[in-house]
CSV table of C-alpha atoms in Angstrom, one decimal:
chain,number,residue,atom,x,y,z
G,55,MET,CA,81.9,108.1,82.1
G,56,GLY,CA,82.9,104.6,81.4
G,57,GLU,CA,85.4,102.4,83.0
G,58,ILE,CA,89.1,102.1,82.2
G,59,PHE,CA,90.7,98.7,82.2
G,60,PHE,CA,94.2,99.6,83.0
G,61,ASP,CA,97.2,97.9,81.5
G,62,ASN,CA,99.9,97.7,84.1
G,63,ASN,CA,102.6,97.8,81.3
G,64,ILE,CA,101.8,101.4,80.4
G,65,PRO,CA,102.1,104.4,82.7
G,66,ILE,CA,98.7,104.9,84.3
G,67,TYR,CA,98.7,108.7,83.7
G,68,ILE,CA,99.2,108.2,80.0
G,69,GLN,CA,96.2,105.8,79.9
G,70,LEU,CA,94.1,108.4,81.7
G,71,VAL,CA,95.3,111.2,79.3
G,72,ASP,CA,94.4,109.0,76.3
G,73,TYR,CA,91.0,108.2,77.7
G,74,PHE,CA,90.1,111.8,78.3
G,75,LYS,CA,91.5,112.7,74.9
G,76,ILE,CA,89.1,110.3,73.2
G,77,TYR,CA,86.2,111.4,75.4
G,78,ILE,CA,86.8,115.0,74.3
G,79,ILE,CA,87.5,114.5,70.6
G,80,SER,CA,84.5,112.1,70.2
G,81,GLY,CA,82.2,114.7,71.7
G,82,LYS,CA,81.2,112.7,74.7
G,83,MET,CA,82.5,115.6,76.7
G,84,LYS,CA,81.3,118.9,75.3
G,85,PRO,CA,83.5,122.0,74.8
G,86,GLY,CA,83.3,124.1,77.9
G,87,GLU,CA,82.0,121.2,80.1
G,88,ARG,CA,83.1,121.3,83.7
G,89,ILE,CA,85.4,118.5,84.8
G,90,SER,CA,84.9,116.8,88.2
G,91,SER,CA,87.6,117.4,90.9
G,92,VAL,CA,90.8,115.5,91.0
G,93,ARG,CA,89.6,113.7,94.1
G,94,GLU,CA,86.2,112.7,92.6
G,95,LEU,CA,87.9,111.5,89.4
G,96,ALA,CA,90.6,109.5,91.3
G,97,ILE,CA,87.9,107.7,93.3
G,98,TYR,CA,85.8,107.1,90.2
G,99,PHE,CA,88.7,105.6,88.1
G,100,LYS,CA,90.2,104.0,91.2
G,101,VAL,CA,93.6,105.6,90.8
G,102,ASN,CA,95.9,107.5,93.0
G,103,PRO,CA,94.9,111.2,93.2
G,104,ASN,CA,98.6,112.2,92.3
G,105,THR,CA,98.4,110.2,89.1
G,106,MET,CA,95.0,111.8,88.3
G,107,GLN,CA,96.5,115.2,88.9
G,108,LYS,CA,99.4,114.4,86.6
G,109,ALA,CA,97.0,113.3,83.8
G,110,LEU,CA,95.0,116.5,84.2
G,111,THR,CA,98.2,118.6,84.1
G,112,GLU,CA,99.2,116.8,80.9
G,113,LEU,CA,95.8,117.5,79.4
G,114,GLU,CA,96.2,121.1,80.3
G,115,ASN,CA,99.6,121.2,78.6
G,116,LEU,CA,97.9,119.8,75.5
G,117,LYS,CA,95.4,122.7,75.8
G,118,LEU,CA,92.5,120.2,75.9
G,119,ILE,CA,91.4,121.5,79.3
G,120,TYR,CA,91.8,124.7,81.1
G,121,THR,CA,91.5,126.0,84.7
G,122,GLU,CA,89.3,128.8,85.8
G,123,ARG,CA,90.9,130.1,88.9
G,124,THR,CA,88.1,129.5,91.3
G,125,ASN,CA,85.6,127.3,89.4
G,126,GLY,CA,87.7,124.3,88.5
G,127,LYS,CA,88.7,122.7,85.2
G,128,PHE,CA,86.8,122.7,81.9
G,129,VAL,CA,87.0,121.1,78.5
G,130,THR,CA,88.5,123.5,75.9
G,131,LYS,CA,86.1,125.7,73.9
G,132,ASP,CA,88.6,125.7,71.0
G,133,GLU,CA,86.7,123.5,68.6
G,134,LYS,CA,89.3,123.9,65.9
G,135,LEU,CA,91.8,122.3,68.2
G,136,ILE,CA,89.4,119.4,69.0
G,137,LYS,CA,88.8,118.9,65.3
G,138,LYS,CA,92.6,118.9,64.6
G,139,LEU,CA,93.3,116.4,67.3
G,140,LYS,CA,90.5,114.2,66.1
G,141,ASP,CA,91.9,114.4,62.6
G,142,ASP,CA,95.4,113.6,63.8
G,143,TYR,CA,94.2,110.7,65.8
G,144,ALA,CA,92.1,109.2,63.0
G,145,LYS,CA,95.1,109.5,60.7
G,146,THR,CA,97.3,107.7,63.2
G,147,LEU,CA,94.7,104.9,63.5
G,148,ILE,CA,94.2,104.6,59.8
G,149,GLU,CA,97.9,104.5,59.0
G,150,LYS,CA,98.4,101.7,61.5
G,151,PHE,CA,95.4,99.8,60.0
G,152,TYR,CA,96.6,100.5,56.5
G,153,ASN,CA,100.1,99.2,57.3
G,154,GLU,CA,98.8,96.0,58.8
G,155,MET,CA,96.5,95.4,55.8
G,156,THR,CA,99.3,96.1,53.2
G,157,ALA,CA,101.4,93.6,55.2
G,158,LEU,CA,98.8,91.0,54.1
G,159,SER,CA,99.6,92.0,50.4
G,160,LEU,CA,96.2,93.8,50.0
G,161,ASN,CA,96.1,96.8,47.8
G,162,LYS,CA,94.1,100.0,48.6
G,163,LYS,CA,91.1,99.0,46.5
G,164,GLU,CA,90.9,95.6,48.2
G,165,ILE,CA,91.1,97.2,51.6
G,166,ILE,CA,88.3,99.6,50.7
G,167,ASN,CA,86.2,96.6,49.6
G,168,TYR,CA,86.7,95.1,53.0
G,169,ILE,CA,85.6,98.3,54.7
G,170,ASN,CA,82.5,98.4,52.5
G,171,GLU,CA,81.6,94.9,53.4
G,172,ILE,CA,81.4,95.9,57.1
G,173,GLY,CA,78.5,98.1,56.1
G,174,ASP,CA,77.0,100.8,58.2
G,175,ASP,CA,76.0,100.3,61.8
G,176,GLU,CA,72.9,102.5,61.5
U,1120,MET,CA,110.0,118.4,106.9
U,1121,GLU,CA,110.0,114.7,105.8
U,1122,LEU,CA,107.4,112.6,107.3
U,1123,LEU,CA,109.7,109.7,107.9
U,1124,LYS,CA,113.4,109.2,107.4
U,1125,CYS,CA,115.5,106.1,107.9
U,1126,ILE,CA,119.2,106.9,108.3
U,1127,ASN,CA,121.8,104.2,107.9
U,1128,ILE,CA,119.7,101.5,109.4
U,1129,ASP,CA,121.2,98.1,110.1
U,1130,LYS,CA,119.4,95.3,111.9
U,1131,SER,CA,120.9,92.0,113.0
U,1132,TYR,CA,119.6,89.1,114.9
U,1133,ASP,CA,122.7,87.5,116.5
U,1134,ASP,CA,125.1,87.2,113.6
U,1135,LYS,CA,122.5,87.4,110.9
U,1136,LYS,CA,122.2,90.7,109.1
U,1137,ILE,CA,118.5,91.3,108.2
U,1138,LEU,CA,118.8,94.9,107.1
U,1139,LYS,CA,121.9,96.5,105.7
U,1140,ASN,CA,122.4,100.3,105.5
U,1141,ILE,CA,118.8,101.3,104.7
U,1142,ASN,CA,118.4,105.0,103.8
U,1143,LEU,CA,115.0,106.2,102.8
U,1144,THR,CA,112.7,109.1,103.0
U,1145,ILE,CA,108.9,109.1,103.0
U,1146,PRO,CA,107.4,112.4,101.9
U,1147,ARG,CA,103.8,113.5,102.6
U,1148,GLY,CA,100.9,112.8,100.3
U,1149,LYS,CA,102.2,109.6,98.6
U,1150,ILE,CA,101.3,106.0,98.5
U,1151,ILE,CA,104.5,104.0,98.5
U,1152,GLY,CA,105.0,100.3,98.0
U,1153,ILE,CA,107.8,98.4,99.7
U,1154,LEU,CA,108.1,95.4,97.5
U,1155,GLY,CA,110.2,92.4,98.2
U,1156,LYS,CA,110.2,88.6,98.3
U,1157,ASN,CA,109.4,86.7,101.4
U,1158,GLY,CA,112.2,87.0,103.9
U,1159,SER,CA,113.7,90.1,102.2
U,1160,GLY,CA,113.4,92.2,105.4
U,1161,LYS,CA,110.1,94.1,104.7
U,1162,THR,CA,108.4,93.3,108.0
U,1163,THR,CA,111.6,93.9,110.0
U,1164,LEU,CA,111.8,97.4,108.4
U,1165,ILE,CA,108.2,98.1,109.2
U,1166,LYS,CA,108.6,97.0,112.8
U,1167,LEU,CA,111.5,99.4,113.1
U,1168,MET,CA,109.4,102.2,111.8
U,1169,ASN,CA,106.8,101.4,114.4
U,1170,ASP,CA,109.4,101.3,117.2
U,1171,LEU,CA,108.6,97.7,117.9
U,1172,LEU,CA,112.2,96.7,117.2
U,1173,THR,CA,115.4,98.7,117.8
U,1174,PRO,CA,117.9,99.1,115.0
U,1175,THR,CA,121.4,97.8,115.5
U,1176,ASN,CA,122.8,100.9,113.9
U,1177,GLY,CA,121.3,104.1,112.6
U,1178,GLU,CA,118.1,105.9,113.4
U,1179,ILE,CA,114.5,106.5,112.3
U,1180,LEU,CA,113.0,110.0,112.5
U,1181,VAL,CA,109.3,110.8,112.2
U,1182,ASN,CA,108.6,114.5,111.8
U,1183,GLY,CA,112.3,115.1,112.6
U,1184,LYS,CA,112.1,113.3,116.0
U,1185,LYS,CA,113.4,109.8,116.9
U,1186,VAL,CA,110.6,107.2,116.9
U,1187,GLY,CA,108.8,106.7,120.2
U,1188,VAL,CA,105.6,107.8,121.9
U,1189,GLU,CA,105.0,110.8,119.7
U,1190,SER,CA,105.5,108.8,116.4
U,1191,LYS,CA,103.0,106.2,117.6
U,1192,LYS,CA,100.4,108.8,117.8
U,1193,VAL,CA,100.7,109.7,114.2
U,1194,ILE,CA,101.4,106.3,112.6
U,1195,SER,CA,98.5,103.9,112.1
U,1196,TYR,CA,99.8,100.4,111.7
U,1197,LEU,CA,98.3,97.3,110.3
U,1198,PRO,CA,100.5,94.4,111.2
U,1199,GLU,CA,100.8,91.3,109.1
U,1200,ARG,CA,99.2,89.2,111.8
U,1201,SER,CA,96.1,90.3,113.6
U,1202,TYR,CA,96.5,91.3,117.3
U,1203,LEU,CA,92.8,91.9,117.9
U,1204,ASN,CA,91.2,90.2,120.9
U,1205,LYS,CA,89.0,87.7,119.2
U,1206,ASN,CA,86.7,87.3,122.2
U,1207,LEU,CA,85.4,90.9,121.8
U,1208,THR,CA,82.7,91.9,119.4
U,1209,VAL,CA,83.4,94.5,116.7
U,1210,LEU,CA,81.6,97.1,118.7
U,1211,GLU,CA,83.6,96.4,121.8
U,1212,THR,CA,86.8,96.6,119.7
U,1213,ILE,CA,85.7,100.0,118.4
U,1214,LYS,CA,85.2,101.2,122.0
U,1215,TYR,CA,88.7,100.0,122.8
U,1216,PHE,CA,90.3,101.8,119.9
U,1217,GLU,CA,88.3,104.9,120.8
U,1218,ASP,CA,89.7,104.9,124.3
U,1219,PHE,CA,93.2,104.1,123.1
U,1220,TYR,CA,93.7,106.5,120.3
U,1221,GLU,CA,92.9,110.2,120.4
U,1222,ASN,CA,92.6,110.4,116.7
U,1223,PHE,CA,90.2,107.5,116.3
U,1224,ASP,CA,87.1,108.5,114.3
U,1225,THR,CA,84.2,106.3,115.4
U,1226,LYS,CA,81.8,107.7,112.9
U,1227,LYS,CA,84.1,106.8,110.1
U,1228,ALA,CA,84.7,103.3,111.4
U,1229,ASN,CA,80.9,102.7,111.7
U,1230,LYS,CA,80.4,104.0,108.2
U,1231,LEU,CA,83.1,101.7,106.7
U,1232,LEU,CA,81.8,98.7,108.7
U,1233,LYS,CA,78.3,99.4,107.4
U,1234,ASP,CA,79.6,99.7,103.8
U,1235,LEU,CA,81.1,96.3,104.2
U,1236,LYS,CA,77.9,94.9,105.7
U,1237,LEU,CA,79.8,93.7,108.8
U,1238,ASP,CA,77.7,93.0,111.9
U,1239,ILE,CA,79.2,95.1,114.7
U,1240,ASN,CA,77.6,92.9,117.4
U,1241,GLN,CA,79.4,89.8,116.1
U,1242,LYS,CA,82.4,88.3,118.0
U,1243,ILE,CA,85.6,88.6,115.9
U,1244,SER,CA,86.3,84.9,116.6
U,1245,LYS,CA,83.0,84.0,114.7
U,1246,MET,CA,84.1,85.9,111.6
U,1247,SER,CA,85.8,84.5,108.5
U,1248,LYS,CA,89.4,85.3,107.9
U,1249,GLY,CA,88.5,87.8,105.2
U,1250,MET,CA,86.0,89.5,107.4
U,1251,GLN,CA,88.6,89.7,110.2
U,1252,GLU,CA,91.1,91.3,107.9
U,1253,LYS,CA,88.4,93.9,106.8
U,1254,VAL,CA,87.7,94.8,110.4
U,1255,ALA,CA,91.4,95.2,111.1
U,1256,LEU,CA,91.8,97.4,108.1
U,1257,VAL,CA,88.8,99.5,109.0
U,1258,LEU,CA,90.2,100.1,112.4
U,1259,VAL,CA,93.5,101.2,111.1
U,1260,MET,CA,92.0,103.5,108.4
U,1261,SER,CA,89.6,105.1,110.8
U,1262,ARG,CA,92.4,106.8,112.7
U,1263,LYS,CA,93.2,110.4,111.5
U,1264,ALA,CA,96.9,109.6,111.2
U,1265,GLU,CA,99.8,111.1,109.2
U,1266,LEU,CA,101.3,107.8,108.1
U,1267,TYR,CA,99.5,104.6,107.5
U,1268,ILE,CA,101.7,101.5,107.4
U,1269,LEU,CA,100.0,98.5,106.0
U,1270,ASP,CA,102.0,95.3,106.2
U,1271,GLU,CA,100.7,92.8,103.6
U,1272,PRO,CA,97.1,94.1,103.7
U,1273,LEU,CA,96.0,91.8,100.9
U,1274,GLY,CA,97.4,88.5,102.2
U,1275,GLY,CA,94.8,85.8,102.2
U,1276,VAL,CA,91.8,87.7,100.9
U,1277,ASP,CA,89.8,87.0,97.8
U,1278,PRO,CA,90.1,89.3,94.7
U,1279,ALA,CA,86.8,91.1,95.4
U,1280,THR,CA,87.9,91.9,98.9
U,1281,ARG,CA,91.3,93.0,97.5
U,1282,ASP,CA,89.5,95.5,95.3
U,1283,TYR,CA,87.5,96.8,98.3
U,1284,ILE,CA,90.6,97.2,100.4
U,1285,LEU,CA,92.4,99.1,97.7
U,1286,ASP,CA,89.4,101.3,97.2
U,1287,THR,CA,89.2,102.0,100.9
U,1288,ILE,CA,92.9,103.0,100.9
U,1289,LEU,CA,92.3,105.3,98.0
U,1290,THR,CA,89.1,106.9,99.2
U,1291,ASN,CA,90.6,107.6,102.6
U,1292,PHE,CA,93.9,108.9,101.3
U,1293,ASP,CA,94.4,112.6,101.9
U,1294,LYS,CA,97.2,114.8,100.7
U,1295,ASP,CA,98.8,115.5,104.0
U,1296,ALA,CA,99.2,111.9,104.9
U,1297,SER,CA,101.1,109.0,103.3
U,1298,VAL,CA,100.5,105.3,103.0
U,1299,ILE,CA,103.2,102.6,103.0
U,1300,ILE,CA,102.1,99.2,101.7
U,1301,THR,CA,104.3,96.2,101.7
U,1302,THR,CA,103.4,93.3,99.5
U,1303,HIS,CA,104.6,90.5,97.4
U,1304,ILE,CA,101.4,90.5,95.4
U,1305,ILE,CA,102.5,93.4,93.2
U,1306,GLN,CA,100.1,93.0,90.3
U,1307,ASP,CA,97.0,93.9,92.3
U,1308,VAL,CA,98.5,96.9,94.1
U,1309,GLU,CA,100.8,98.6,91.6
U,1310,ARG,CA,98.0,100.7,90.0
U,1311,ILE,CA,97.6,102.8,93.2
U,1312,LEU,CA,101.3,103.3,94.0
U,1313,ASP,CA,103.1,106.7,93.5
U,1314,GLU,CA,106.5,105.3,94.3
U,1315,VAL,CA,108.0,101.9,94.7
U,1316,ILE,CA,110.9,100.7,96.8
U,1317,PHE,CA,112.4,97.3,95.9
U,1318,ILE,CA,114.1,95.5,98.7
U,1319,ASN,CA,116.1,92.3,98.5
U,1320,GLU,CA,118.3,90.5,101.0
U,1321,GLY,CA,118.0,93.4,103.4
U,1322,LYS,CA,119.1,96.1,100.9
U,1323,ILE,CA,117.2,98.7,99.0
U,1324,ILE,CA,117.8,97.8,95.3
U,1325,LEU,CA,115.7,100.5,93.6
U,1326,THR,CA,113.6,103.5,94.5
U,1327,SER,CA,111.4,105.1,91.7
U,1328,ASP,CA,108.3,106.8,90.7
U,1329,SER,CA,106.0,104.0,89.4
U,1330,ASP,CA,105.0,105.5,86.1
U,1331,GLU,CA,108.6,106.6,85.3
U,1332,LEU,CA,109.7,103.0,86.0
U,1333,ARG,CA,107.1,101.6,83.7
U,1334,ASN,CA,108.1,104.0,81.0
U,1335,LYS,CA,111.8,103.4,81.4
U,1336,GLU,CA,111.7,99.6,81.6
U,1337,LYS,CA,108.7,99.1,79.3
U,1338,GLY,CA,106.7,96.9,81.5
U,1339,SER,CA,104.6,96.5,84.6
U,1340,ILE,CA,106.1,96.9,88.0
U,1341,ASP,CA,105.3,93.2,88.6
U,1342,GLU,CA,107.2,92.2,85.5
U,1343,ILE,CA,110.2,94.4,86.3
U,1344,PHE,CA,110.3,93.0,89.8
U,1345,ARG,CA,110.2,89.4,88.5
U,1346,ARG,CA,112.9,90.1,85.9
U,1347,MET,CA,115.2,91.6,88.6
U,1348,PHE,CA,114.7,88.8,91.2
U,1349,LYS,CA,114.3,85.7,89.1
U,1350,CYS,CA,115.0,82.7,91.3
C-alpha cells in the first residue's frame, strides 16, 4: 500500500474511504482479499484508530468490504459492484474534465485530439 | 463512567480570573486536543486536572472520584517544562520512574529509547533539547496509564521529531485509555485528534468531533481556529 498525503481541509475518514475505494476498483486489492486490522492500518497510515474504524465502517456501508465474524474484514467478491463503482467514478472524473475543457471553448473533437496526442503509456 | 469530568471549574489568581466555568467530559478511547492561544488558560486547566493546583470553584473527577492520590496513579502527565533531574543518566532516570510508578513498563521504555537511538548511559544535561524532550515523552508514554496528558509535547522540536512524537502517541494509544494534547501548533497535530476543544480567555468556546467540524466549516481545524481567534 502507498502513502496518503492528507489534506487537513477534508475529513480524514473521507480521504481514507476514497483511497480504499480507488485501491479496490483499480484492482490493486483483489476481490476477497483480507484487509489488515484497524490497528495495523491506523499505524500504517498514521491516523487515529477511531478514524480508521470510521472509514472501514463507511466502506462496509458501501458494501465494498465485508466482515467475517471471526476472521476479519475482506474486500467484496461482488465484481459487478466493483465494476459499477469503477464506471461511476470514471464518469465523474471525465465529466469534470470535460466541463473544464469545454470552459476553454474546445469542442468534443478537439478534446479527443488532445487525448490522442498524449499517446499510450505502454 | 467518564474517565475525567470538570464540573463548573473557576480558577482565579488574586482578582484575575484565569478559567471561567469550565465544564468538560473526557471519555475513554479518544485523543482530544485542547487548543488555544498562548495565555488562554490551557496549562492552568491541565495543572488542575493533575491536582497541582486547586480550583477556586467546582471540582474535577477522575473515574468518579475527586482528583488526588488515586488519580495520579492513572494519569501520566508530560508537563510543558521538563522536571527531570539533568544530572542523572537516562538509565538512572528509568530506575527512578520504575521505583516511583507501579505502572511503569521498563521494557517498553527501553524499546522506545532504542528506536530513537538514544544512549541510555548519557547524562540528560549532555543531550540536546530535542533529545531531552524525546526522553521525557518516552517516560510518560511508558506508563500503563488510563489518561495521558501531554502539555505542548511539540514545542521546540524539529518537524521530523514532531512526526516521531505523533507516531509514538498513535502506536501506544489503546482503546481503554485517552490522550489529551494541548497545543498551539494545530496544523501538525490535527490529523490524529478525535475531538477538539477550543479555549479562549479562560472559556470553552467550542467542543466538536474533528471530522465533523472540518465538514461543517469546510476547512482545516487550524484554519477554523485562526478564523475564530483572529487578532
